[in-house]
Tab-separated table of C-alpha atoms in Angstrom:
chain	number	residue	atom	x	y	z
I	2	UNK	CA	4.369	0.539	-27.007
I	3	UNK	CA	2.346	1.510	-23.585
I	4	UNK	CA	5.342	3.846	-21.719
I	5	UNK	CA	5.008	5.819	-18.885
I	6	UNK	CA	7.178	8.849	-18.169
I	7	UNK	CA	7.734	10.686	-15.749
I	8	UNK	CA	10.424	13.679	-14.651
I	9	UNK	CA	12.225	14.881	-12.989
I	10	UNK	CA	13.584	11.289	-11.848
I	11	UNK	CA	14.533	13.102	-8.033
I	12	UNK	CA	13.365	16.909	-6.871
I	13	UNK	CA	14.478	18.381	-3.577
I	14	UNK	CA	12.764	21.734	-2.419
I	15	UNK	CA	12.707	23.755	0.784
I	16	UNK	CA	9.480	23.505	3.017
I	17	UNK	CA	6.988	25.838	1.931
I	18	UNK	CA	7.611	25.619	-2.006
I	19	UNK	CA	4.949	25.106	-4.420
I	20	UNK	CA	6.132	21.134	-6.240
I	21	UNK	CA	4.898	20.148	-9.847
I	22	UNK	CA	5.658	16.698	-10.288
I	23	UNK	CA	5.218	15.195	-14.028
I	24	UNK	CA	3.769	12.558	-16.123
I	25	UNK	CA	3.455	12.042	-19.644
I	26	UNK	CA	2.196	8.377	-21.537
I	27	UNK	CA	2.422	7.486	-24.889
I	28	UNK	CA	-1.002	6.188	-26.081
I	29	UNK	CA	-4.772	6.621	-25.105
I	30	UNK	CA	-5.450	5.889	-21.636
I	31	UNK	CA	-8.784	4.892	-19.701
I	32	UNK	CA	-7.678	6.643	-16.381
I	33	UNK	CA	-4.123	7.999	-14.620
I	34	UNK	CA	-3.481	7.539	-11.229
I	35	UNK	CA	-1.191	9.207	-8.952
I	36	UNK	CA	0.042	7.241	-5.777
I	37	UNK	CA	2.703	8.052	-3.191
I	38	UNK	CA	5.248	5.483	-1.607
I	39	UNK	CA	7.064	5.946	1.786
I	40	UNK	CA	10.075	4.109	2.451
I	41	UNK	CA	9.574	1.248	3.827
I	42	UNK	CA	7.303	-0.336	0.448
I	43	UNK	CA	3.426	1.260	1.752
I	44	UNK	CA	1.803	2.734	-1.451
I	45	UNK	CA	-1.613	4.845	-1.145
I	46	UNK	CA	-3.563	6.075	-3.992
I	47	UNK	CA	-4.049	9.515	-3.632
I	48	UNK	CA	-5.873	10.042	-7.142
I	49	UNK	CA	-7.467	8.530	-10.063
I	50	UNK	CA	-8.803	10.954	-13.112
I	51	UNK	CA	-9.745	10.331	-16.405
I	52	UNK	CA	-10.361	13.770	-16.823
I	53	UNK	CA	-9.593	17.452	-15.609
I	54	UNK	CA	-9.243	18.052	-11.892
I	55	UNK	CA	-9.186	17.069	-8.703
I	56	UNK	CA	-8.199	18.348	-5.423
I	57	UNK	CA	-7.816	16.944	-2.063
I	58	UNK	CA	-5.988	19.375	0.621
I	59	UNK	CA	-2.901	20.477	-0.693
I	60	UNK	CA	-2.598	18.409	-3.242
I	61	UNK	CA	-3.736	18.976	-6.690
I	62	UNK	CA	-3.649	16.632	-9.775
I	63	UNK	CA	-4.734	17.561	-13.436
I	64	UNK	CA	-4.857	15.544	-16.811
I	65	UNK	CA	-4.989	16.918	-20.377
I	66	UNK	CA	-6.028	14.155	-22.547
I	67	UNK	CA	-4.652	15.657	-25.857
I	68	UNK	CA	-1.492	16.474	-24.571
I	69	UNK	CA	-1.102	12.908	-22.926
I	70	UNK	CA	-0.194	14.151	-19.632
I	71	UNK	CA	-0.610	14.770	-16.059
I	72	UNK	CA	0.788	16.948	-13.420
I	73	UNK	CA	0.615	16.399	-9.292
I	74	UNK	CA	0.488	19.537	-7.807
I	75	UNK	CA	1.144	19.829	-3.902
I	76	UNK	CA	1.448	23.520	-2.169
I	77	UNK	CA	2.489	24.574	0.696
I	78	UNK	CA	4.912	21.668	1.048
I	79	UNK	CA	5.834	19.920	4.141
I	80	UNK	CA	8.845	17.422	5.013
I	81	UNK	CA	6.530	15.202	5.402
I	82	UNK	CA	5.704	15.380	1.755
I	83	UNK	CA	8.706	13.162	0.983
I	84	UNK	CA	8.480	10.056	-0.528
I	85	UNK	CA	8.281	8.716	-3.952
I	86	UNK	CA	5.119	9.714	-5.958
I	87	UNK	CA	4.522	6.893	-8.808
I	88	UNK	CA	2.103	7.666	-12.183
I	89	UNK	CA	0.403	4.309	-13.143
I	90	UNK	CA	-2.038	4.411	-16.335
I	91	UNK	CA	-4.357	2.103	-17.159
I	92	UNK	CA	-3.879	1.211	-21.162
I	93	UNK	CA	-6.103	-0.527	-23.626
I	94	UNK	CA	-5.094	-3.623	-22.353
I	95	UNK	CA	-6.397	-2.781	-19.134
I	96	UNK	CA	-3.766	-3.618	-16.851
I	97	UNK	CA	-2.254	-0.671	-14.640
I	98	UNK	CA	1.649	0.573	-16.511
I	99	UNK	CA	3.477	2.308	-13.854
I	100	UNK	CA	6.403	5.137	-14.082
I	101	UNK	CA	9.174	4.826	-12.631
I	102	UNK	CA	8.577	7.266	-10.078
I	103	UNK	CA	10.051	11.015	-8.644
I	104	UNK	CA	12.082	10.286	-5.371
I	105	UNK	CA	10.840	13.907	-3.921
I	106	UNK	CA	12.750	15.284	-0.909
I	107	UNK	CA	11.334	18.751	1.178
I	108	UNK	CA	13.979	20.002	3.255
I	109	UNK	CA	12.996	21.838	6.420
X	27	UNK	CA	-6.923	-4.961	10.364
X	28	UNK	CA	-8.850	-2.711	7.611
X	29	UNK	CA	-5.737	-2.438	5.083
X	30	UNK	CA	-4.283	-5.077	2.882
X	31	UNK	CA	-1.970	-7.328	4.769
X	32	UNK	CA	1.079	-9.086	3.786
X	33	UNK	CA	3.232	-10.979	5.120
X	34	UNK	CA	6.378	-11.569	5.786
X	35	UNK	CA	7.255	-8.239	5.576
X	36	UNK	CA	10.861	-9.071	4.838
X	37	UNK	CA	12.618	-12.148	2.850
X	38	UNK	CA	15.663	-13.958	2.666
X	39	UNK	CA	16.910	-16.982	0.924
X	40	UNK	CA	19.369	-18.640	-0.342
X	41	UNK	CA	19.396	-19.177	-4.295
X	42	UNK	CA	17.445	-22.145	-5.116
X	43	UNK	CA	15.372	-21.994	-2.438
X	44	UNK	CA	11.566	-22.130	-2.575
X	45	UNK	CA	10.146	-19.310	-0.881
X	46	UNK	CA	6.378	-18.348	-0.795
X	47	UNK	CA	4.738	-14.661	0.055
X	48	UNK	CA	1.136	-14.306	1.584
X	49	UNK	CA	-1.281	-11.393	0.997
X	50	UNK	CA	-4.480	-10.845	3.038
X	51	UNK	CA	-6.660	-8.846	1.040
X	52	UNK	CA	-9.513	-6.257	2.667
X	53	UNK	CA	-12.833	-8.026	3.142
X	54	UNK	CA	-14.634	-8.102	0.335
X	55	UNK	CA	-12.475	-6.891	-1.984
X	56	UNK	CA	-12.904	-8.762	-5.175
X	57	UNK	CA	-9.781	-8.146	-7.510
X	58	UNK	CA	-6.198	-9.219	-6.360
X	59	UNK	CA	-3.524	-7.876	-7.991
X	60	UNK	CA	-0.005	-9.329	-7.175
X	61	UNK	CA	3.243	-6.422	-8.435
X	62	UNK	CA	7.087	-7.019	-9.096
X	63	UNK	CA	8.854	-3.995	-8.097
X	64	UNK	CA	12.802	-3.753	-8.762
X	65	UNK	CA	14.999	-1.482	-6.657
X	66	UNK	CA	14.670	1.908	-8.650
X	67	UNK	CA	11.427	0.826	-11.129
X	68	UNK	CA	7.818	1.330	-10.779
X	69	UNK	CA	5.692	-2.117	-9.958
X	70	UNK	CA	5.198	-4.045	-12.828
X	71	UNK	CA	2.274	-6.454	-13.335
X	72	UNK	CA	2.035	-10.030	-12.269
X	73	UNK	CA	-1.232	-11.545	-12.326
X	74	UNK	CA	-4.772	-11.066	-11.735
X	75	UNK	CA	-7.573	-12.779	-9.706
X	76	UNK	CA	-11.184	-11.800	-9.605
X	77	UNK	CA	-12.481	-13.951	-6.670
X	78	UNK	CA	-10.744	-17.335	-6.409
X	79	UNK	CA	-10.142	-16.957	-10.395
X	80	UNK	CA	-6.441	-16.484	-12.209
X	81	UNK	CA	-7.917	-14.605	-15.429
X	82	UNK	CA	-4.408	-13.123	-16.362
X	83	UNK	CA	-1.181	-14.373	-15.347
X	84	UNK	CA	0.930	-12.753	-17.968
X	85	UNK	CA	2.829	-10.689	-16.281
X	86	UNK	CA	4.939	-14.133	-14.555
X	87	UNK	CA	8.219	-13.753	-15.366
X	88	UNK	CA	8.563	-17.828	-15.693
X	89	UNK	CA	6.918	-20.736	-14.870
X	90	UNK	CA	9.323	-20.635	-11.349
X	91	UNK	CA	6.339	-18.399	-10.539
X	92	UNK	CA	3.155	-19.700	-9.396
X	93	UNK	CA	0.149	-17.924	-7.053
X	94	UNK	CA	-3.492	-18.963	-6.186
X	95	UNK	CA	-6.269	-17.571	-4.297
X	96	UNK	CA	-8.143	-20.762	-3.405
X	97	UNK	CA	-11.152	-19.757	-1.543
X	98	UNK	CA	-11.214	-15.939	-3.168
X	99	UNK	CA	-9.445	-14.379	0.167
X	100	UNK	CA	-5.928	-15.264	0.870
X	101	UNK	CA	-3.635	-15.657	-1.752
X	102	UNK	CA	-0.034	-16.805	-1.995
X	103	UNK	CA	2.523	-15.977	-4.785
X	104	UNK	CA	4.853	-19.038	-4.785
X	105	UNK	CA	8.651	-18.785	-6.095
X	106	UNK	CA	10.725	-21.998	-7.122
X	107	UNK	CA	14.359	-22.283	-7.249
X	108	UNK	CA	14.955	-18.298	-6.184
X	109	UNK	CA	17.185	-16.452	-8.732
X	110	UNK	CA	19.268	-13.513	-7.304
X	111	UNK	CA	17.460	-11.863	-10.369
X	112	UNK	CA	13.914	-12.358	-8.124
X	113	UNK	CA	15.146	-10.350	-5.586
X	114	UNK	CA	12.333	-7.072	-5.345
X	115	UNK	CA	9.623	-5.799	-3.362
X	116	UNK	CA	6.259	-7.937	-4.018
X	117	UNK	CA	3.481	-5.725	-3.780
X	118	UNK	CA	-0.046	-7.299	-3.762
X	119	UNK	CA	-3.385	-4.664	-4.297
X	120	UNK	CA	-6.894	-5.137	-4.366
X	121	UNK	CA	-10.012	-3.685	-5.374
X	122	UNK	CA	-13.720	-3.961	-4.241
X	123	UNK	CA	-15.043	-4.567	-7.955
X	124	UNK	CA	-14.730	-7.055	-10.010
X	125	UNK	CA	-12.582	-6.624	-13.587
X	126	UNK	CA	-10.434	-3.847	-14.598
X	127	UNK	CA	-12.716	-1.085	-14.054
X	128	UNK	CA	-11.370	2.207	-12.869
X	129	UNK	CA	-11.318	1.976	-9.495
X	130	UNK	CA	-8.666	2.299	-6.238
X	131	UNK	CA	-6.389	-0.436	-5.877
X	132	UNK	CA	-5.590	-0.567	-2.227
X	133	UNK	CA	-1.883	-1.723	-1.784
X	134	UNK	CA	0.189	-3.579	1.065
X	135	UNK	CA	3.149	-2.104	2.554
X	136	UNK	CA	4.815	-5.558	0.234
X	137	UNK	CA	7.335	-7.928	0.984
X	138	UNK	CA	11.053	-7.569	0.625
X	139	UNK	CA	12.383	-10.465	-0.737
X	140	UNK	CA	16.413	-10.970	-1.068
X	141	UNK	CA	18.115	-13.937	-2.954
X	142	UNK	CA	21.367	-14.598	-1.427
């Protein structure tokens, strides 16, 4: 079965910290993406990888295809780095299979 | 606007009711991708369009649900007789190529819909 994982399910850290936010799937995948949603429903793709690494200012995301998993890295964190961040993976059968998604809170 | 519009932006109805959610698509974009998403879950697939096209639909929970794309812009995701159980966010994405190539899916902000 195509399942998406990803933990932990909520993460609260103090401004400043260094987050790792995970994601692991259960079968091949053709690409991963990482998007963030604010309340209020708006989602925005902040990566897609098939492979190794990408960065885009503080944030950080990384895939290990062996391992089946995927880790969204942001530094330096920021209050307004809180939102949800959903892992969606497009399978064999091509259509996007999306985590449930880490409610992440940064505290001032 | 340059984002992917949809509207309204909040929903409520009474159970039974017909209600019917709009999504205005960026310019161009080819690939329309209409999304369930339950209070708590991820989005979960609905259907597909590549132009004015339906080429998956399998994600519809029943046959209550209906959308079209007539003239490969617009499209509107149709719900008969509401249950309280289609009460979600209805996300609708799309994508400048055609098919299910790796690319960005550009999302609206969705509409909250409410059975009563």
């Amino acid at each position: 079965k195509n399942e998406v994982e990803q933990s932990p399910q909520n993460l609260t850290a103090q401004e400043g910290e260094f987050i790792t936010i995970n994601c692991s799937y259960s079968v091949g995948i053709s690409a991963l993406h990482w998007l963030q949603q604010h309340p209020g429903g708006g989602i925005v793709s902040l990566f897609m990888l098939s492979s190794g690494k990408k960065k885009h200012g503080r944030l950080i995301a990384t895939i290990n295809i062996q391992e089946k998993h995927s880790s969204l890295h942001i530094t330096a964190s920021h209050p307004r780095d809180s939102a949800v961040y959903i892992c969606a993976v497009r399978f064999s059968d091509s259509k996007l299979t999306f985590g449930k998604g880490i409610t992440l809170s940064v505290r001032p | 606007g340059a984002g992917v519009s949809q509207s309204p932006r909040y929903k409520v109805a009474k159970r039974g009711q017909d209600v019917a959610l709009r999504c205005d698509p960026i310019s161009g974009h080819v690939s329309l991708f209409w999304y369930q998403q339950a209070l708590g879950q991820g989005p979960e697939f609905l259907t597909y369009f590549q132009n004015e096209a339906q080429l998956d639909k399998s994600g519809l929970p029943s046959d209550r649900f209906f959308a079209e794309r007539p003239e490969g812009s617009v499209s509107t995701l149709k719900i008969q007789r509401t249950q309280q159980e289609d009460s979600a966010v209805y996300l609708c994405a799309s994508s400048l190529e055609a098919g299910w190539s790796n690319q960005p899916q550009h999302f609206g902000d969705g509409t909250r819909l409410s059975i009563l």
